[in-house]
Amino acid sequence: MSINTDFESPLFLKIGFGKLLDQYERLASSENTLSSQRAKAVLQIAEKNPKLREGFTDTKLIETFSEDINEILQDSFSDLLTQNEIKTAGLPFCDVLFRSSQRFKDIIKDAGNNFTPTIINMPDEDFYIVGCAAILKYHYHFDLNFKRPFYYKIPDKNGVIRYYKITYNADFTEIIKTDKAPNLSEDDISLLLDNFDNIDLWKEKFPPHSYIMKGFVISNMFDITDDQSISNIKSSLIKIENPKDASFISDFEDVFRAFYKIKDINVGFSLYDRKEDSFERFFGEDIHSYIINDFEKEHCLDALCNNSYEKLLKDRKLFAISDVDLQYHRSRGKISYIKVLHKQGIKSAIFAPIANEKGLMGILELVSYTSRALNSINANKLNEVMPYIVAAVERSKNAHEHLVDAVIQQECTSIHPSVHWRFRKAAINFINKNIYLNKNTTFEKIIFRNVYPLFGQIDIKGSSNARNEATQQDLKKQLKETVSLLKKAYKFNSMPVYEQVLFQTEEYLELLNNNFKVDSEHKIGLFLKHDVYPLLDLLLKNDDSLSNSIHKYKSKIDTDLKVFYHHRNQFDDTVKIINRSMSRLLDKRQKDAQQMYPHFFERFKTDGVEHNMYIGESITREDSFSDIYLYNLRLWQMQVMCEMENEFYNKKEDFLVPLNVASLILVFNQPMSIRFRMDEKKFDVDGTYNARYEVVKKRVDKAFVKNTNQRITEPGKLSIVYSQKEDEEEYLRYVKFLQHKNMLDKNVQIVELEDLQGVTGLKAIKVGILYKSTLKNTSKSSSKAYYNYDDLMQVIKA
């Protein structure tokens, strides 16, 4: 069978050894006796078989001349190197081989029956042009620089893919032009240079089999699996930005299997949450974490032992477990991560911290189901790829943060739908002027004129005192535990520094008990950071007897605040629960209010929830506004405030910290203008007169009833602050209606407020709120359907 029947090429291939024999003819007259004798022996073989010099195309003759070919090529294939070199002699870019080293034969044998190596980066459509490029260089001395490295991808006996780079020595080939080949001009070559993809043009200038390539090439191959694996790892890491790509983790595992030459390697990731000092699953659906296994999230100290925690999180160094079963039996299953690995059937593992200069971001987890396959020695191979993994996780994390920011912007700080039309109009004007008309203009002012404001807030009463009390409790607990540790340390080693720090700790404890000030927390925090913690670190290194106590002490330290954070955490969590609960109710009721008449709405979470609303024709763009819609929104506001109070007090039993709230509504009966502040990205009142409204908003909840020490806001009561007589009359009508609906109590007070800075004459309606209790302690036999605040407190305390 002819070697030219299976592919189309401008080159007609002939196997021949003419150029090699020419070399031997020169060596035959060499002064070196051995070289001369060897050359003459080769030439004698060629004389017996002229086809070896002339060339042939029939593949059957390869077998016929196999012994002679082996003799001719003996100098190129040394027996001494046959087990080491990966080498073949044959025709380029095809599977015709007639001599190979033993190592090459072993590689092909291990790959499996009937395996034929194929160049992986030679597209079929490029094969023809590669032949043309060889002709241009050989005959026209024009180098297209089309040469590039070629690769084989061959599985080893374990099924692990290995990569080999091929280099060709074409010294023993020649290209002969035939009558079929047209002569090329400079213009022809220029035309070809601009039309790489036009295969018909190339075939016109280089017709099939218009040139003869006679000879053979020697190819040397080099195992570049490690380098290629690193390259593949970098390519695979691009997908980490889209970890929902189903092939990401399987591709990643394949390249690590090649990198480590271990068939059963699996790859996992766990992300690190610095604030909570915990591991959590990566956000890709198919990406597993072998440290936390079935958990979505787990505290690091629960997932690791003290030593592995220190190594991974503190020292940021990788560590390996070469024999999980052995460690499991030695520890009797008491080491958490060993227990988790053993449960999953894992036999060996490597855990490597993914960290940058800002800190730990996550953990790369390599696991194998073969004992000792992964160990502390081959773990060091990860040093080659960790920089790429770190960079990829940084990109992924940044992309994730951008997504989070986009969601926050969309869900929390986006322009309210009621005024979106106005911003869109301004944006279109800005684009038209600056882009299409090349004018350098600023974004126009967004102002809504003649709108009526409504403001309400439900404030957590005494939140500052409660927060201070929680802070004191945490600091007291930490100082007491510090005293206990230092006394133990002094007992075993009476160093004067232990006694000095102990004395100072007890002084600060005395300060907390008798004279807690605003700066006390700061002073104690600095003392703990600069005096206590370094001393405990020293004790940890030098005194094993205190290690468990110190680790337990350190586990209570908040990673951000650097102090104990238990009672403050309970306070903060309670405030979050309160804010979230009331905000959800307010947002839900707001959707109904927008259906009544569109208006601007925004709310804020502080120590409580406050909201602003503006209603008017300039917001709706329609000639449909009526005072009735304003009155309706005011009545809706009062009802929702009562509902929110009920929501709070019916969940009060479940709060970790006992807190109360008080509600306030501010009435402003004159229309005003509001302007969007571009720098602050929020609406604010416009004009000096309207600024008075903002002053009152900020200060009124702290105001006192005139000639008393009683705050205007009070738990269990709704306070409605106003300045005009008609406001009083209007809101008393609403009060009467809500009393009829069993939302407000009968007790109504009208009081004057003390003067605020620049604002006088304010008054307030104070009315009790009725609560429809669903508390667990409410007696089922009670005939009372509604409770005022005092009744409700009795029920809660019962």
GROMACS .gro file of N, CA and C in nm, residues 194-256:
model
  189
  194ASP      N    1  -0.161   3.678   0.261
  194ASP     CA    2  -0.283   3.745   0.307
  194ASP      C    3  -0.405   3.655   0.303
  195ASN      N    4  -0.386   3.525   0.269
  195ASN     CA    5  -0.501   3.436   0.253
  195ASN      C    6  -0.475   3.299   0.314
  196PHE      N    7  -0.440   3.298   0.440
  196PHE     CA    8  -0.409   3.172   0.507
  196PHE      C    9  -0.527   3.075   0.501
  197ASP      N   10  -0.649   3.125   0.516
  197ASP     CA   11  -0.767   3.038   0.524
  197ASP      C   12  -0.820   2.995   0.387
  198ASN      N   13  -0.764   3.050   0.280
  198ASN     CA   14  -0.814   3.017   0.145
  198ASN      C   15  -0.740   2.894   0.093
  199ILE      N   16  -0.788   2.774   0.131
  199ILE     CA   17  -0.717   2.650   0.096
  199ILE      C   18  -0.717   2.626  -0.055
  200ASP      N   19  -0.820   2.675  -0.123
  200ASP     CA   20  -0.824   2.658  -0.270
  200ASP      C   21  -0.711   2.734  -0.337
  201LEU      N   22  -0.679   2.853  -0.285
  201LEU     CA   23  -0.568   2.930  -0.341
  201LEU      C   24  -0.436   2.857  -0.320
  202TRP      N   25  -0.416   2.800  -0.202
  202TRP     CA   26  -0.293   2.726  -0.174
  202TRP      C   27  -0.280   2.604  -0.266
  203LYS      N   28  -0.392   2.538  -0.291
  203LYS     CA   29  -0.387   2.422  -0.380
  203LYS      C   30  -0.362   2.462  -0.525
  204GLU      N   31  -0.404   2.584  -0.561
  204GLU     CA   32  -0.376   2.634  -0.696
  204GLU      C   33  -0.226   2.659  -0.715
  205LYS      N   34  -0.165   2.718  -0.614
  205LYS     CA   35  -0.021   2.750  -0.624
  205LYS      C   36   0.067   2.628  -0.595
  206PHE      N   37   0.013   2.535  -0.515
  206PHE     CA   38   0.087   2.412  -0.482
  206PHE      C   39  -0.007   2.294  -0.505
  207PRO      N   40  -0.021   2.251  -0.629
  207PRO     CA   41  -0.113   2.140  -0.658
  207PRO      C   42  -0.073   2.013  -0.582
  208PRO      N   43  -0.169   1.927  -0.553
  208PRO     CA   44  -0.139   1.801  -0.483
  208PRO      C   45  -0.031   1.721  -0.554
  209HIS      N   46   0.064   1.671  -0.477
  209HIS     CA   47   0.174   1.586  -0.524
  209HIS      C   48   0.257   1.652  -0.633
  210SER      N   49   0.266   1.785  -0.627
  210SER     CA   50   0.347   1.856  -0.728
  210SER      C   51   0.494   1.863  -0.688
  211TYR      N   52   0.524   1.822  -0.567
  211TYR     CA   53   0.663   1.816  -0.519
  211TYR      C   54   0.685   1.679  -0.455
  212ILE      N   55   0.808   1.633  -0.460
  212ILE     CA   56   0.843   1.505  -0.396
  212ILE      C   57   0.929   1.534  -0.273
  213MET      N   58   0.886   1.480  -0.161
  213MET     CA   59   0.972   1.484  -0.041
  213MET      C   60   1.028   1.345  -0.021
  214LYS      N   61   1.160   1.333  -0.035
  214LYS     CA   62   1.225   1.204  -0.023
  214LYS      C   63   1.319   1.206   0.097
  215GLY      N   64   1.316   1.098   0.172
  215GLY     CA   65   1.405   1.087   0.287
  215GLY      C   66   1.331   1.037   0.410
  216PHE      N   67   1.371   1.083   0.526
  216PHE     CA   68   1.306   1.045   0.651
  216PHE      C   69   1.343   1.150   0.757
  217VAL      N   70   1.268   1.152   0.865
  217VAL     CA   71   1.299   1.243   0.975
  217VAL      C   72   1.320   1.162   1.102
  218ILE      N   73   1.403   1.216   1.186
  218ILE     CA   74   1.422   1.159   1.320
  218ILE      C   75   1.348   1.249   1.418
  219SER      N   76   1.259   1.192   1.494
  219SER     CA   77   1.184   1.270   1.593
  219SER      C   78   1.228   1.230   1.732
  220ASN      N   79   1.252   1.330   1.812
  220ASN     CA   80   1.282   1.311   1.955
  220ASN      C   81   1.165   1.363   2.035
  221MET      N   82   1.127   1.289   2.137
  221MET     CA   83   1.014   1.329   2.220
  221MET      C   84   1.060   1.348   2.364
  222PHE      N   85   0.996   1.443   2.430
  222PHE     CA   86   1.031   1.475   2.568
  222PHE      C   87   0.904   1.479   2.652
  223ASP      N   88   0.911   1.414   2.766
  223ASP     CA   89   0.795   1.414   2.856
  223ASP      C   90   0.781   1.551   2.921
  224ILE      N   91   0.677   1.622   2.884
  224ILE     CA   92   0.653   1.757   2.939
  224ILE      C   93   0.523   1.759   3.019
  225THR      N   94   0.486   1.644   3.077
  225THR     CA   95   0.358   1.634   3.147
  225THR      C   96   0.346   1.738   3.257
  226ASP      N   97   0.453   1.758   3.336
  226ASP     CA   98   0.445   1.855   3.445
  226ASP      C   99   0.421   1.996   3.392
  227ASP      N  100   0.499   2.034   3.289
  227ASP     CA  101   0.481   2.168   3.233
  227ASP      C  102   0.343   2.183   3.171
  228GLN      N  103   0.300   2.079   3.098
  228GLN     CA  104   0.168   2.087   3.033
  228GLN      C  105   0.058   2.087   3.138
  229SER      N  106   0.078   2.011   3.246
  229SER     CA  107  -0.022   2.008   3.353
  229SER      C  108  -0.038   2.146   3.415
  230ILE      N  109   0.075   2.214   3.436
  230ILE     CA  110   0.068   2.350   3.490
  230ILE      C  111  -0.007   2.441   3.394
  231SER      N  112   0.023   2.428   3.265
  231SER     CA  113  -0.048   2.507   3.164
  231SER      C  114  -0.197   2.474   3.165
  232ASN      N  115  -0.229   2.345   3.175
  232ASN     CA  116  -0.369   2.304   3.178
  232ASN      C  117  -0.440   2.352   3.304
  233ILE      N  118  -0.365   2.352   3.416
  233ILE     CA  119  -0.422   2.403   3.541
  233ILE      C  120  -0.458   2.550   3.524
  234LYS      N  121  -0.366   2.627   3.461
  234LYS     CA  122  -0.395   2.769   3.439
  234LYS      C  123  -0.518   2.786   3.350
  235SER      N  124  -0.528   2.703   3.246
  235SER     CA  125  -0.644   2.711   3.157
  235SER      C  126  -0.772   2.673   3.230
  236SER      N  127  -0.765   2.566   3.311
  236SER     CA  128  -0.883   2.523   3.385
  236SER      C  129  -0.928   2.628   3.486
  237LEU      N  130  -0.830   2.699   3.542
  237LEU     CA  131  -0.863   2.798   3.645
  237LEU      C  132  -0.944   2.914   3.590
  238ILE      N  133  -0.939   2.934   3.459
  238ILE     CA  134  -1.023   3.040   3.400
  238ILE      C  135  -1.169   3.012   3.430
  239LYS      N  136  -1.205   2.883   3.433
  239LYS     CA  137  -1.344   2.845   3.456
  239LYS      C  138  -1.388   2.867   3.600
  240ILE      N  139  -1.292   2.891   3.689
  240ILE     CA  140  -1.329   2.907   3.830
  240ILE      C  141  -1.416   3.031   3.850
  241GLU      N  142  -1.409   3.126   3.753
  241GLU     CA  143  -1.495   3.243   3.762
  241GLU      C  144  -1.640   3.207   3.731
  242ASN      N  145  -1.659   3.091   3.667
  242ASN     CA  146  -1.794   3.042   3.643
  242ASN      C  147  -1.801   2.898   3.691
  243PRO      N  148  -1.796   2.876   3.822
  243PRO     CA  149  -1.785   2.741   3.876
  243PRO      C  150  -1.909   2.657   3.854
  244LYS      N  151  -2.017   2.715   3.798
  244LYS     CA  152  -2.134   2.634   3.765
  244LYS      C  153  -2.113   2.558   3.634
  245ASP      N  154  -2.004   2.589   3.563
  245ASP     CA  155  -1.968   2.514   3.444
  245ASP      C  156  -1.948   2.368   3.486
  246ALA      N  157  -2.030   2.281   3.428
  246ALA     CA  158  -2.032   2.141   3.473
  246ALA      C  159  -1.899   2.071   3.457
  247SER      N  160  -1.817   2.115   3.361
  247SER     CA  161  -1.691   2.045   3.334
  247SER      C  162  -1.575   2.098   3.417
  248PHE      N  163  -1.598   2.203   3.495
  248PHE     CA  164  -1.484   2.266   3.564
  248PHE      C  165  -1.411   2.169   3.655
  249ILE      N  166  -1.482   2.108   3.747
  249ILE     CA  167  -1.414   2.028   3.848
  249ILE      C  168  -1.357   1.900   3.787
  250SER      N  169  -1.427   1.838   3.690
  250SER     CA  170  -1.375   1.716   3.628
  250SER      C  171  -1.249   1.745   3.547
  251ASP      N  172  -1.248   1.856   3.474
  251ASP     CA  173  -1.127   1.895   3.400
  251ASP      C  174  -1.012   1.923   3.495
  252PHE      N  175  -1.043   1.989   3.605
  252PHE     CA  176  -0.942   2.025   3.704
  252PHE      C  177  -0.880   1.899   3.765
  253GLU      N  178  -0.965   1.801   3.794
  253GLU     CA  179  -0.916   1.675   3.850
  253GLU      C  180  -0.829   1.600   3.750
  254ASP      N  181  -0.865   1.604   3.623
  254ASP     CA  182  -0.785   1.536   3.520
  254ASP      C  183  -0.643   1.591   3.514
  255VAL      N  184  -0.630   1.724   3.517
  255VAL     CA  185  -0.496   1.782   3.506
  255VAL      C  186  -0.414   1.756   3.633
  256PHE      N  187  -0.479   1.751   3.749
  256PHE     CA  188  -0.405   1.718   3.871
  256PHE      C  189  -0.363   1.571   3.873
   0.00000   0.00000   0.00000
